[in-house]
């Protein structure tokens, strides 16, 4: 198993990473849980009664719903292990799947911070892994291409040209009276008449309507809390977009965004380290002034100050 390396370079805060490591050292239970998670993912997994035969689709962006098909599924929910070797901040995330039947379950692709599409794996409830391609975040945030306009109608066919007049061949000489004279030779074929002028070109068809524009307002990042102060790291905002976060109480944050367009979109939330710390992150409440401000109250299931990421897309 490769050694863990803290991120560095533009968009990272080395002090925040040092603080996180110190917090883990001061909390033995958290450190032991994290080491146990690393051993779990690094060692051989225990055989599971769940058998996974396929996932659909086999690639996707954060927020895409994936259907798991197999046998021996049970219960109402199950853990899903996502592995993306191209993830910059982390390569493994655990989420919860909804079990539909003994052969079918669904889960949503979590957020991986990556700039290139990469083949990884996915498994459910310790089943065998299947290939899954994680689409680059930069590709997911691009707008869709508009449909091609309809072809204009064809122009009318021009009139046919007139036929040219051929020259008649010379008449053969008359034979002497009595014996029949030999037949005269066939006259030469007349020249082909000139081609008539071409008809006028048909009118150009109307240009098709322009397709709808893709997302123009995007904000993503990781919320990190230290000593009661919350901040956004690993941020990626579109021009004109601003996001602020404030810790209201243990495990409860107020996150506000401006510049997300005329609508009131909700952010996609993903807990970092997933089921390894045994918590989920969700939206407790919201408020919106269309076109100006979108506010959301976020909390963790155990009311602890964990790290979590968000992805906000507006039009």
PDB file of C-alpha atoms in Angstrom:
ATOM      1  CA  UNK A   1       0.000   0.000   0.000  1.00  0.00           C
ATOM      2  CA  UNK A   2       1.444   3.438  -0.983  1.00  0.00           C
ATOM      3  CA  UNK A   3       2.220   5.993   1.721  1.00  0.00           C
ATOM      4  CA  UNK A   4      -0.259   8.898   2.297  1.00  0.00           C
ATOM      5  CA  UNK A   5       1.051  12.276   1.090  1.00  0.00           C
ATOM      6  CA  UNK A   6      -0.591  15.594   2.124  1.00  0.00           C
ATOM      7  CA  UNK A   7      -1.556  17.763  -0.886  1.00  0.00           C
ATOM      8  CA  UNK A   8       0.633  20.774  -1.733  1.00  0.00           C
ATOM      9  CA  UNK A   9       0.722  23.556  -4.328  1.00  0.00           C
ATOM     10  CA  UNK A  10      -1.965  26.109  -5.413  1.00  0.00           C
ATOM     11  CA  UNK A  11      -5.379  25.634  -3.782  1.00  0.00           C
ATOM     12  CA  UNK A  12      -4.052  23.824  -0.635  1.00  0.00           C
ATOM     13  CA  UNK A  13      -3.311  24.978   2.895  1.00  0.00           C
ATOM     14  CA  UNK A  14      -0.443  23.136   4.515  1.00  0.00           C
ATOM     15  CA  UNK A  15      -1.298  24.598   7.950  1.00  0.00           C
ATOM     16  CA  UNK A  16      -4.774  23.101   7.769  1.00  0.00           C
ATOM     17  CA  UNK A  17      -3.329  19.648   7.038  1.00  0.00           C
ATOM     18  CA  UNK A  18      -0.857  19.917   9.943  1.00  0.00           C
ATOM     19  CA  UNK A  19      -3.721  20.940  12.230  1.00  0.00           C
ATOM     20  CA  UNK A  20      -5.776  17.954  11.093  1.00  0.00           C
ATOM     21  CA  UNK A  21      -2.908  15.544  11.772  1.00  0.00           C
ATOM     22  CA  UNK A  22      -2.368  17.067  15.269  1.00  0.00           C
ATOM     23  CA  UNK A  23      -6.095  16.692  15.974  1.00  0.00           C
ATOM     24  CA  UNK A  24      -5.898  13.008  15.020  1.00  0.00           C
ATOM     25  CA  UNK A  25      -2.896  12.485  17.338  1.00  0.00           C
ATOM     26  CA  UNK A  26      -4.731  14.161  20.255  1.00  0.00           C
ATOM     27  CA  UNK A  27      -7.773  11.926  19.695  1.00  0.00           C
ATOM     28  CA  UNK A  28      -6.528   8.309  19.954  1.00  0.00           C
ATOM     29  CA  UNK A  29      -9.931   6.888  19.020  1.00  0.00           C
ATOM     30  CA  UNK A  30      -9.983   8.917  15.775  1.00  0.00           C
ATOM     31  CA  UNK A  31      -6.368   7.926  14.962  1.00  0.00           C
ATOM     32  CA  UNK A  32      -7.092   4.272  15.643  1.00  0.00           C
ATOM     33  CA  UNK A  33     -10.223   4.395  13.502  1.00  0.00           C
ATOM     34  CA  UNK A  34      -8.328   6.004  10.614  1.00  0.00           C
ATOM     35  CA  UNK A  35      -5.492   3.429  10.842  1.00  0.00           C
ATOM     36  CA  UNK A  36      -8.101   0.679  10.930  1.00  0.00           C
ATOM     37  CA  UNK A  37      -9.695   2.100   7.782  1.00  0.00           C
ATOM     38  CA  UNK A  38      -6.306   2.121   5.983  1.00  0.00           C
ATOM     39  CA  UNK A  39      -5.662  -1.501   7.037  1.00  0.00           C
ATOM     40  CA  UNK A  40      -9.185  -2.418   5.871  1.00  0.00           C
ATOM     41  CA  UNK A  41      -8.627  -0.982   2.383  1.00  0.00           C
ATOM     42  CA  UNK A  42      -5.018  -2.208   2.134  1.00  0.00           C
ATOM     43  CA  UNK A  43      -5.585  -5.824   3.175  1.00  0.00           C
ATOM     44  CA  UNK A  44      -7.596  -8.611   1.603  1.00  0.00           C
ATOM     45  CA  UNK A  45     -11.321  -8.147   2.085  1.00  0.00           C
ATOM     46  CA  UNK A  46     -13.384 -10.766   3.893  1.00  0.00           C
ATOM     47  CA  UNK A  47     -15.548 -12.813   1.567  1.00  0.00           C
ATOM     48  CA  UNK A  48     -19.112 -11.497   1.341  1.00  0.00           C
ATOM     49  CA  UNK A  49     -22.327 -13.324   0.592  1.00  0.00           C
ATOM     50  CA  UNK A  50     -23.248 -10.440  -1.739  1.00  0.00           C
ATOM     51  CA  UNK A  51     -22.393 -11.176  -5.386  1.00  0.00           C
ATOM     52  CA  UNK A  52     -22.160  -8.173  -7.757  1.00  0.00           C
ATOM     53  CA  UNK A  53     -22.605  -8.975 -11.476  1.00  0.00           C
ATOM     54  CA  UNK A  54     -22.893  -5.525 -13.100  1.00  0.00           C
ATOM     55  CA  UNK A  55     -23.189  -1.745 -12.577  1.00  0.00           C
ATOM     56  CA  UNK A  56     -25.031   0.659 -14.886  1.00  0.00           C
ATOM     57  CA  UNK A  57     -23.851   3.054 -16.117  1.00  0.00           C
ATOM     58  CA  UNK A  58     -20.157   2.029 -15.993  1.00  0.00           C
ATOM     59  CA  UNK A  59     -18.939   5.642 -15.856  1.00  0.00           C
ATOM     60  CA  UNK A  60     -20.245   8.975 -14.594  1.00  0.00           C
ATOM     61  CA  UNK A  61     -19.882  12.368 -12.917  1.00  0.00           C
ATOM     62  CA  UNK A  62     -20.505  13.229  -9.224  1.00  0.00           C
ATOM     63  CA  UNK A  63     -24.254  12.976  -8.572  1.00  0.00           C
ATOM     64  CA  UNK A  64     -24.886  10.256 -11.210  1.00  0.00           C
ATOM     65  CA  UNK A  65     -27.167   7.452  -9.927  1.00  0.00           C
ATOM     66  CA  UNK A  66     -25.652   4.004 -10.440  1.00  0.00           C
ATOM     67  CA  UNK A  67     -27.674   0.752 -10.376  1.00  0.00           C
ATOM     68  CA  UNK A  68     -26.009  -2.326  -8.835  1.00  0.00           C
ATOM     69  CA  UNK A  69     -27.235  -5.742 -10.054  1.00  0.00           C
ATOM     70  CA  UNK A  70     -26.318  -9.056  -8.439  1.00  0.00           C
ATOM     71  CA  UNK A  71     -27.560 -11.733  -6.048  1.00  0.00           C
ATOM     72  CA  UNK A  72     -28.003 -12.242  -2.285  1.00  0.00           C
ATOM     73  CA  UNK A  73     -28.701  -8.519  -1.562  1.00  0.00           C
ATOM     74  CA  UNK A  74     -30.399  -7.994   1.809  1.00  0.00           C
ATOM     75  CA  UNK A  75     -31.567  -5.280   4.187  1.00  0.00           C
ATOM     76  CA  UNK A  76     -32.687  -1.742   3.238  1.00  0.00           C
ATOM     77  CA  UNK A  77     -29.233  -0.161   2.860  1.00  0.00           C
ATOM     78  CA  UNK A  78     -25.632  -1.172   2.284  1.00  0.00           C
ATOM     79  CA  UNK A  79     -22.163   0.385   2.161  1.00  0.00           C
ATOM     80  CA  UNK A  80     -20.589   1.165  -1.222  1.00  0.00           C
ATOM     81  CA  UNK A  81     -16.801   1.453  -1.674  1.00  0.00           C
ATOM     82  CA  UNK A  82     -15.686   3.800  -4.495  1.00  0.00           C
ATOM     83  CA  UNK A  83     -12.006   3.822  -5.593  1.00  0.00           C
ATOM     84  CA  UNK A  84     -10.618   6.494  -7.952  1.00  0.00           C
ATOM     85  CA  UNK A  85      -6.781   6.364  -8.268  1.00  0.00           C
ATOM     86  CA  UNK A  86      -6.831   9.828  -9.921  1.00  0.00           C
ATOM     87  CA  UNK A  87      -8.394  11.586  -6.899  1.00  0.00           C
ATOM     88  CA  UNK A  88      -6.170  14.486  -5.777  1.00  0.00           C
ATOM     89  CA  UNK A  89      -7.300  14.879  -2.129  1.00  0.00           C
ATOM     90  CA  UNK A  90      -8.425  11.280  -1.557  1.00  0.00           C
ATOM     91  CA  UNK A  91      -8.776   8.134  -3.656  1.00  0.00           C
ATOM     92  CA  UNK A  92     -11.386   6.182  -1.685  1.00  0.00           C
ATOM     93  CA  UNK A  93     -14.886   7.197  -0.514  1.00  0.00           C
ATOM     94  CA  UNK A  94     -17.585   5.168   1.198  1.00  0.00           C
ATOM     95  CA  UNK A  95     -21.298   5.985   0.724  1.00  0.00           C
ATOM     96  CA  UNK A  96     -24.631   4.316   1.463  1.00  0.00           C
ATOM     97  CA  UNK A  97     -26.714   2.483  -1.171  1.00  0.00           C
ATOM     98  CA  UNK A  98     -30.492   1.974  -1.129  1.00  0.00           C
ATOM     99  CA  UNK A  99     -31.374  -1.719  -1.489  1.00  0.00           C
ATOM    100  CA  UNK A 100     -34.369  -2.135  -3.838  1.00  0.00           C
ATOM    101  CA  UNK A 101     -34.556  -5.945  -3.879  1.00  0.00           C
ATOM    102  CA  UNK A 102     -32.383  -9.030  -3.411  1.00  0.00           C
ATOM    103  CA  UNK A 103     -30.866  -8.373  -6.850  1.00  0.00           C
ATOM    104  CA  UNK A 104     -30.870  -4.557  -7.171  1.00  0.00           C
ATOM    105  CA  UNK A 105     -29.566  -1.489  -5.284  1.00  0.00           C
ATOM    106  CA  UNK A 106     -28.815   2.151  -6.187  1.00  0.00           C
ATOM    107  CA  UNK A 107     -26.238   4.724  -5.035  1.00  0.00           C
ATOM    108  CA  UNK A 108     -24.947   8.135  -6.162  1.00  0.00           C
ATOM    109  CA  UNK A 109     -21.361   8.696  -7.423  1.00  0.00           C
ATOM    110  CA  UNK A 110     -19.479  10.799  -4.787  1.00  0.00           C
ATOM    111  CA  UNK A 111     -17.293  13.836  -5.488  1.00  0.00           C
ATOM    112  CA  UNK A 112     -13.633  13.131  -6.353  1.00  0.00           C
ATOM    113  CA  UNK A 113     -11.388  16.136  -7.039  1.00  0.00           C
ATOM    114  CA  UNK A 114      -9.700  15.050 -10.314  1.00  0.00           C
ATOM    115  CA  UNK A 115      -8.774  16.798 -13.573  1.00  0.00           C
ATOM    116  CA  UNK A 116      -8.739  13.709 -15.784  1.00  0.00           C
ATOM    117  CA  UNK A 117     -11.094  10.785 -16.368  1.00  0.00           C
ATOM    118  CA  UNK A 118      -9.675   7.588 -14.871  1.00  0.00           C
ATOM    119  CA  UNK A 119     -10.605   3.915 -14.571  1.00  0.00           C
ATOM    120  CA  UNK A 120     -11.246   2.788 -10.986  1.00  0.00           C
ATOM    121  CA  UNK A 121     -13.415   0.244  -9.170  1.00  0.00           C
ATOM    122  CA  UNK A 122     -16.609  -0.017  -7.112  1.00  0.00           C
ATOM    123  CA  UNK A 123     -18.056  -2.694  -4.815  1.00  0.00           C
ATOM    124  CA  UNK A 124     -21.078  -3.084  -2.533  1.00  0.00           C
ATOM    125  CA  UNK A 125     -21.160  -4.592   0.948  1.00  0.00           C
ATOM    126  CA  UNK A 126     -17.670  -6.168   0.550  1.00  0.00           C
ATOM    127  CA  UNK A 127     -18.567  -7.858  -2.745  1.00  0.00           C
ATOM    128  CA  UNK A 128     -16.005  -8.354  -5.499  1.00  0.00           C
ATOM    129  CA  UNK A 129     -15.033  -5.112  -7.264  1.00  0.00           C
ATOM    130  CA  UNK A 130     -16.135  -4.153 -10.792  1.00  0.00           C
ATOM    131  CA  UNK A 131     -14.537  -1.583 -13.143  1.00  0.00           C
ATOM    132  CA  UNK A 132     -15.973   1.962 -13.050  1.00  0.00           C
ATOM    133  CA  UNK A 133     -14.657   5.040 -14.910  1.00  0.00           C
ATOM    134  CA  UNK A 134     -14.748   8.324 -12.952  1.00  0.00           C
ATOM    135  CA  UNK A 135     -15.308  11.229 -15.367  1.00  0.00           C
ATOM    136  CA  UNK A 136     -13.000  14.246 -14.834  1.00  0.00           C
ATOM    137  CA  UNK A 137     -14.629  17.036 -12.807  1.00  0.00           C
ATOM    138  CA  UNK A 138     -13.590  19.569 -15.488  1.00  0.00           C
ATOM    139  CA  UNK A 139     -15.497  17.544 -18.100  1.00  0.00           C
ATOM    140  CA  UNK A 140     -18.576  17.246 -15.874  1.00  0.00           C
ATOM    141  CA  UNK A 141     -18.749  21.035 -15.442  1.00  0.00           C
ATOM    142  CA  UNK A 142     -18.706  21.838 -19.179  1.00  0.00           C
ATOM    143  CA  UNK A 143     -21.996  22.832 -20.871  1.00  0.00           C
ATOM    144  CA  UNK A 144     -23.678  20.484 -23.331  1.00  0.00           C
ATOM    145  CA  UNK A 145     -23.414  21.186 -27.094  1.00  0.00           C
ATOM    146  CA  UNK A 146     -26.617  22.456 -28.718  1.00  0.00           C
ATOM    147  CA  UNK A 147     -28.455  20.263 -31.233  1.00  0.00           C
ATOM    148  CA  UNK A 148     -27.676  20.715 -34.959  1.00  0.00           C
ATOM    149  CA  UNK A 149     -30.238  22.851 -36.801  1.00  0.00           C
ATOM    150  CA  UNK A 150     -32.625  21.235 -39.306  1.00  0.00           C
ATOM    151  CA  UNK A 151     -31.581  21.085 -42.999  1.00  0.00           C
ATOM    152  CA  UNK A 152     -33.294  23.698 -45.199  1.00  0.00           C
ATOM    153  CA  UNK A 153     -35.601  22.562 -48.056  1.00  0.00           C
ATOM    154  CA  UNK A 154     -34.038  21.748 -51.472  1.00  0.00           C
ATOM    155  CA  UNK A 155     -34.282  24.384 -54.256  1.00  0.00           C
ATOM    156  CA  UNK A 156     -36.586  23.866 -57.259  1.00  0.00           C
ATOM    157  CA  UNK A 157     -35.171  22.037 -60.331  1.00  0.00           C
ATOM    158  CA  UNK A 158     -34.326  24.361 -63.258  1.00  0.00           C
ATOM    159  CA  UNK A 159     -36.046  23.895 -66.672  1.00  0.00           C
ATOM    160  CA  UNK A 160     -34.562  21.442 -69.214  1.00  0.00           C
ATOM    161  CA  UNK A 161     -32.444  22.912 -72.071  1.00  0.00           C
ATOM    162  CA  UNK A 162     -33.783  22.866 -75.642  1.00  0.00           C
ATOM    163  CA  UNK A 163     -32.661  20.141 -78.099  1.00  0.00           C
ATOM    164  CA  UNK A 164     -30.061  21.132 -80.708  1.00  0.00           C
ATOM    165  CA  UNK A 165     -30.954  20.713 -84.469  1.00  0.00           C
ATOM    166  CA  UNK A 166     -28.852  18.034 -86.222  1.00  0.00           C
ATOM    167  CA  UNK A 167     -27.577  18.530 -89.887  1.00  0.00           C
ATOM    168  CA  UNK A 168     -29.078  16.046 -92.361  1.00  0.00           C
ATOM    169  CA  UNK A 169     -26.663  13.858 -94.311  1.00  0.00           C
ATOM    170  CA  UNK A 170     -26.272  14.272 -98.129  1.00  0.00           C
ATOM    171  CA  UNK A 171     -28.618  12.279-100.407  1.00  0.00           C
ATOM    172  CA  UNK A 172     -26.965   9.427-102.317  1.00  0.00           C
ATOM    173  CA  UNK A 173     -26.724   9.581-106.118  1.00  0.00           C
ATOM    174  CA  UNK A 174     -29.568   8.083-108.173  1.00  0.00           C
ATOM    175  CA  UNK A 175     -28.575   4.806-109.865  1.00  0.00           C
ATOM    176  CA  UNK A 176     -28.835   4.227-113.608  1.00  0.00           C
ATOM    177  CA  UNK A 177     -32.137   3.156-114.991  1.00  0.00           C
ATOM    178  CA  UNK A 178     -32.462  -0.558-115.056  1.00  0.00           C
ATOM    179  CA  UNK A 179     -30.185  -1.965-112.434  1.00  0.00           C
ATOM    180  CA  UNK A 180     -30.788  -0.752-109.026  1.00  0.00           C
ATOM    181  CA  UNK A 181     -28.093   1.490-107.933  1.00  0.00           C
ATOM    182  CA  UNK A 182     -26.253   0.861-104.737  1.00  0.00           C
ATOM    183  CA  UNK A 183     -27.630   2.456-101.670  1.00  0.00           C
ATOM    184  CA  UNK A 184     -26.155   5.744-100.720  1.00  0.00           C
ATOM    185  CA  UNK A 185     -23.922   5.867 -97.626  1.00  0.00           C
ATOM    186  CA  UNK A 186     -25.441   6.951 -94.359  1.00  0.00           C
ATOM    187  CA  UNK A 187     -25.092  10.632 -93.704  1.00  0.00           C
ATOM    188  CA  UNK A 188     -23.029  11.830 -90.749  1.00  0.00           C
ATOM    189  CA  UNK A 189     -24.818  12.253 -87.444  1.00  0.00           C
ATOM    190  CA  UNK A 190     -25.767  15.825 -86.672  1.00  0.00           C
ATOM    191  CA  UNK A 191     -23.895  17.704 -83.923  1.00  0.00           C
ATOM    192  CA  UNK A 192     -25.331  17.680 -80.422  1.00  0.00           C
ATOM    193  CA  UNK A 193     -27.179  20.848 -79.522  1.00  0.00           C
ATOM    194  CA  UNK A 194     -25.835  23.148 -76.789  1.00  0.00           C
ATOM    195  CA  UNK A 195     -26.834  22.456 -73.173  1.00  0.00           C
ATOM    196  CA  UNK A 196     -29.578  24.727 -71.890  1.00  0.00           C
ATOM    197  CA  UNK A 197     -28.811  27.142 -69.022  1.00  0.00           C
ATOM    198  CA  UNK A 198     -29.007  25.793 -65.461  1.00  0.00           C
ATOM    199  CA  UNK A 199     -31.945  26.657 -63.241  1.00  0.00           C
ATOM    200  CA  UNK A 200     -31.523  29.188 -60.386  1.00  0.00           C
ATOM    201  CA  UNK A 201     -30.188  27.933 -57.030  1.00  0.00           C
ATOM    202  CA  UNK A 202     -32.753  27.219 -54.325  1.00  0.00           C
ATOM    203  CA  UNK A 203     -33.029  29.467 -51.240  1.00  0.00           C
ATOM    204  CA  UNK A 204     -30.881  28.596 -48.210  1.00  0.00           C
ATOM    205  CA  UNK A 205     -32.813  27.021 -45.360  1.00  0.00           C
ATOM    206  CA  UNK A 206     -33.225  28.801 -42.004  1.00  0.00           C
ATOM    207  CA  UNK A 207     -30.536  28.284 -39.353  1.00  0.00           C
ATOM    208  CA  UNK A 208     -31.556  25.977 -36.509  1.00  0.00           C
ATOM    209  CA  UNK A 209     -32.073  27.337 -32.981  1.00  0.00           C
ATOM    210  CA  UNK A 210     -29.044  27.490 -30.710  1.00  0.00           C
ATOM    211  CA  UNK A 211     -28.971  24.754 -28.065  1.00  0.00           C
ATOM    212  CA  UNK A 212     -29.361  25.625 -24.357  1.00  0.00           C
ATOM    213  CA  UNK A 213     -26.267  26.862 -22.574  1.00  0.00           C
ATOM    214  CA  UNK A 214     -24.561  24.585 -20.066  1.00  0.00           C
ATOM    215  CA  UNK A 215     -23.927  25.478 -16.411  1.00  0.00           C
ATOM    216  CA  UNK A 216     -22.196  28.845 -16.039  1.00  0.00           C
ATOM    217  CA  UNK A 217     -22.017  29.144 -12.254  1.00  0.00           C
ATOM    218  CA  UNK A 218     -20.057  26.449 -10.396  1.00  0.00           C
ATOM    219  CA  UNK A 219     -18.572  26.270  -6.902  1.00  0.00           C
ATOM    220  CA  UNK A 220     -16.846  23.309  -5.233  1.00  0.00           C
ATOM    221  CA  UNK A 221     -14.600  22.876  -2.216  1.00  0.00           C
ATOM    222  CA  UNK A 222     -13.903  21.147   1.103  1.00  0.00           C
ATOM    223  CA  UNK A 223     -15.138  22.526   4.465  1.00  0.00           C
ATOM    224  CA  UNK A 224     -12.453  22.219   7.146  1.00  0.00           C
ATOM    225  CA  UNK A 225     -13.089  23.158  10.814  1.00  0.00           C
ATOM    226  CA  UNK A 226     -10.368  23.867  13.382  1.00  0.00           C
ATOM    227  CA  UNK A 227     -10.763  25.346  16.886  1.00  0.00           C
ATOM    228  CA  UNK A 228     -14.353  26.358  16.180  1.00  0.00           C
ATOM    229  CA  UNK A 229     -13.519  28.185  12.932  1.00  0.00           C
ATOM    230  CA  UNK A 230     -14.734  26.797   9.580  1.00  0.00           C
ATOM    231  CA  UNK A 231     -13.060  27.556   6.249  1.00  0.00           C
ATOM    232  CA  UNK A 232     -13.219  26.390   2.620  1.00  0.00           C
ATOM    233  CA  UNK A 233     -10.122  24.694   1.133  1.00  0.00           C
ATOM    234  CA  UNK A 234      -9.464  23.077  -2.270  1.00  0.00           C
ATOM    235  CA  UNK A 235     -11.986  25.635  -3.670  1.00  0.00           C
ATOM    236  CA  UNK A 236     -12.917  25.984  -7.350  1.00  0.00           C
ATOM    237  CA  UNK A 237     -15.331  28.886  -8.074  1.00  0.00           C
ATOM    238  CA  UNK A 238     -16.585  30.298 -11.389  1.00  0.00           C
ATOM    239  CA  UNK A 239     -16.000  34.058 -11.914  1.00  0.00           C
ATOM    240  CA  UNK A 240     -18.481  36.076  -9.863  1.00  0.00           C
ATOM    241  CA  UNK A 241     -19.308  33.181  -7.480  1.00  0.00           C
ATOM    242  CA  UNK A 242     -18.515  33.517  -3.755  1.00  0.00           C
ATOM    243  CA  UNK A 243     -19.040  30.987  -0.930  1.00  0.00           C
ATOM    244  CA  UNK A 244     -18.742  31.589   2.833  1.00  0.00           C
ATOM    245  CA  UNK A 245     -19.124  29.108   5.703  1.00  0.00           C
ATOM    246  CA  UNK A 246     -19.674  29.577   9.447  1.00  0.00           C
ATOM    247  CA  UNK A 247     -19.783  27.010  12.278  1.00  0.00           C
ATOM    248  CA  UNK A 248     -23.088  27.614  14.128  1.00  0.00           C
ATOM    249  CA  UNK A 249     -22.676  24.818  16.735  1.00  0.00           C
ATOM    250  CA  UNK A 250     -20.841  21.459  16.937  1.00  0.00           C
ATOM    251  CA  UNK A 251     -21.576  19.582  13.707  1.00  0.00           C
ATOM    252  CA  UNK A 252     -23.808  22.385  12.302  1.00  0.00           C
ATOM    253  CA  UNK A 253     -22.678  24.915   9.653  1.00  0.00           C
ATOM    254  CA  UNK A 254     -24.301  27.790   7.740  1.00  0.00           C
ATOM    255  CA  UNK A 255     -22.963  27.927   4.143  1.00  0.00           C
ATOM    256  CA  UNK A 256     -23.976  30.815   1.856  1.00  0.00           C
ATOM    257  CA  UNK A 257     -23.355  31.292  -1.876  1.00  0.00           C
ATOM    258  CA  UNK A 258     -23.794  34.315  -4.164  1.00  0.00           C
ATOM    259  CA  UNK A 259     -23.484  34.577  -7.951  1.00  0.00           C
ATOM    260  CA  UNK A 260     -25.141  31.198  -8.726  1.00  0.00           C
ATOM    261  CA  UNK A 261     -27.586  32.618 -11.294  1.00  0.00           C
ATOM    262  CA  UNK A 262     -31.335  33.184 -11.199  1.00  0.00           C
ATOM    263  CA  UNK A 263     -32.360  29.866  -9.597  1.00  0.00           C
ATOM    264  CA  UNK A 264     -32.031  28.351  -6.110  1.00  0.00           C
ATOM    265  CA  UNK A 265     -29.905  25.202  -6.601  1.00  0.00           C
ATOM    266  CA  UNK A 266     -29.029  22.866  -3.721  1.00  0.00           C
ATOM    267  CA  UNK A 267     -25.412  21.689  -3.270  1.00  0.00           C
ATOM    268  CA  UNK A 268     -24.325  18.040  -3.499  1.00  0.00           C
ATOM    269  CA  UNK A 269     -22.650  17.035  -0.193  1.00  0.00           C
ATOM    270  CA  UNK A 270     -20.098  14.254   0.390  1.00  0.00           C
ATOM    271  CA  UNK A 271     -18.574  13.201   3.762  1.00  0.00           C
ATOM    272  CA  UNK A 272     -14.796  12.818   3.607  1.00  0.00           C
ATOM    273  CA  UNK A 273     -13.484   9.362   4.704  1.00  0.00           C
ATOM    274  CA  UNK A 274     -17.119   8.137   4.416  1.00  0.00           C
ATOM    275  CA  UNK A 275     -18.245   5.205   6.578  1.00  0.00           C
ATOM    276  CA  UNK A 276     -14.761   4.958   8.043  1.00  0.00           C
ATOM    277  CA  UNK A 277     -15.803   7.597  10.617  1.00  0.00           C
ATOM    278  CA  UNK A 278     -19.410   6.439  10.718  1.00  0.00           C
ATOM    279  CA  UNK A 279     -21.167   9.706   9.854  1.00  0.00           C
ATOM    280  CA  UNK A 280     -23.285  11.257   7.098  1.00  0.00           C
ATOM    281  CA  UNK A 281     -23.743  14.892   6.080  1.00  0.00           C
ATOM    282  CA  UNK A 282     -27.065  16.428   5.005  1.00  0.00           C
ATOM    283  CA  UNK A 283     -29.108  19.613   4.550  1.00  0.00           C
ATOM    284  CA  UNK A 284     -31.008  20.704   7.688  1.00  0.00           C
ATOM    285  CA  UNK A 285     -32.680  23.804   6.198  1.00  0.00           C
ATOM    286  CA  UNK A 286     -32.340  26.456   3.485  1.00  0.00           C
ATOM    287  CA  UNK A 287     -33.254  29.981   2.409  1.00  0.00           C
ATOM    288  CA  UNK A 288     -33.003  31.647  -0.997  1.00  0.00           C
ATOM    289  CA  UNK A 289     -33.267  35.041  -2.687  1.00  0.00           C
ATOM    290  CA  UNK A 290     -33.323  34.082  -6.423  1.00  0.00           C
ATOM    291  CA  UNK A 291     -30.470  35.679  -8.324  1.00  0.00           C
ATOM    292  CA  UNK A 292     -28.698  37.047  -5.222  1.00  0.00           C
ATOM    293  CA  UNK A 293     -28.122  34.638  -2.310  1.00  0.00           C
ATOM    294  CA  UNK A 294     -28.594  30.914  -1.480  1.00  0.00           C
ATOM    295  CA  UNK A 295     -28.156  29.834   2.159  1.00  0.00           C
ATOM    296  CA  UNK A 296     -28.111  26.230   3.435  1.00  0.00           C
ATOM    297  CA  UNK A 297     -27.810  24.792   6.958  1.00  0.00           C
ATOM    298  CA  UNK A 298     -25.660  21.624   6.905  1.00  0.00           C
ATOM    299  CA  UNK A 299     -25.202  19.114   9.756  1.00  0.00           C
ATOM    300  CA  UNK A 300     -23.436  15.822  10.422  1.00  0.00           C
ATOM    301  CA  UNK A 301     -25.339  12.830  11.778  1.00  0.00           C
ATOM    302  CA  UNK A 302     -23.190  12.617  14.965  1.00  0.00           C
ATOM    303  CA  UNK A 303     -22.939  16.424  15.470  1.00  0.00           C
ATOM    304  CA  UNK A 304     -19.110  16.311  15.277  1.00  0.00           C
ATOM    305  CA  UNK A 305     -16.919  18.754  13.299  1.00  0.00           C
ATOM    306  CA  UNK A 306     -15.935  16.422  10.440  1.00  0.00           C
ATOM    307  CA  UNK A 307     -14.606  17.448   7.042  1.00  0.00           C
ATOM    308  CA  UNK A 308     -17.022  17.335   4.065  1.00  0.00           C
ATOM    309  CA  UNK A 309     -17.116  18.568   0.469  1.00  0.00           C
ATOM    310  CA  UNK A 310     -19.741  20.402  -1.612  1.00  0.00           C
ATOM    311  CA  UNK A 311     -20.529  20.878  -5.320  1.00  0.00           C
ATOM    312  CA  UNK A 312     -22.854  23.788  -6.289  1.00  0.00           C
ATOM    313  CA  UNK A 313     -24.047  24.224  -9.910  1.00  0.00           C
ATOM    314  CA  UNK A 314     -26.280  27.146 -11.005  1.00  0.00           C
ATOM    315  CA  UNK A 315     -27.557  28.379 -14.369  1.00  0.00           C
TER     316      UNK A 315
END
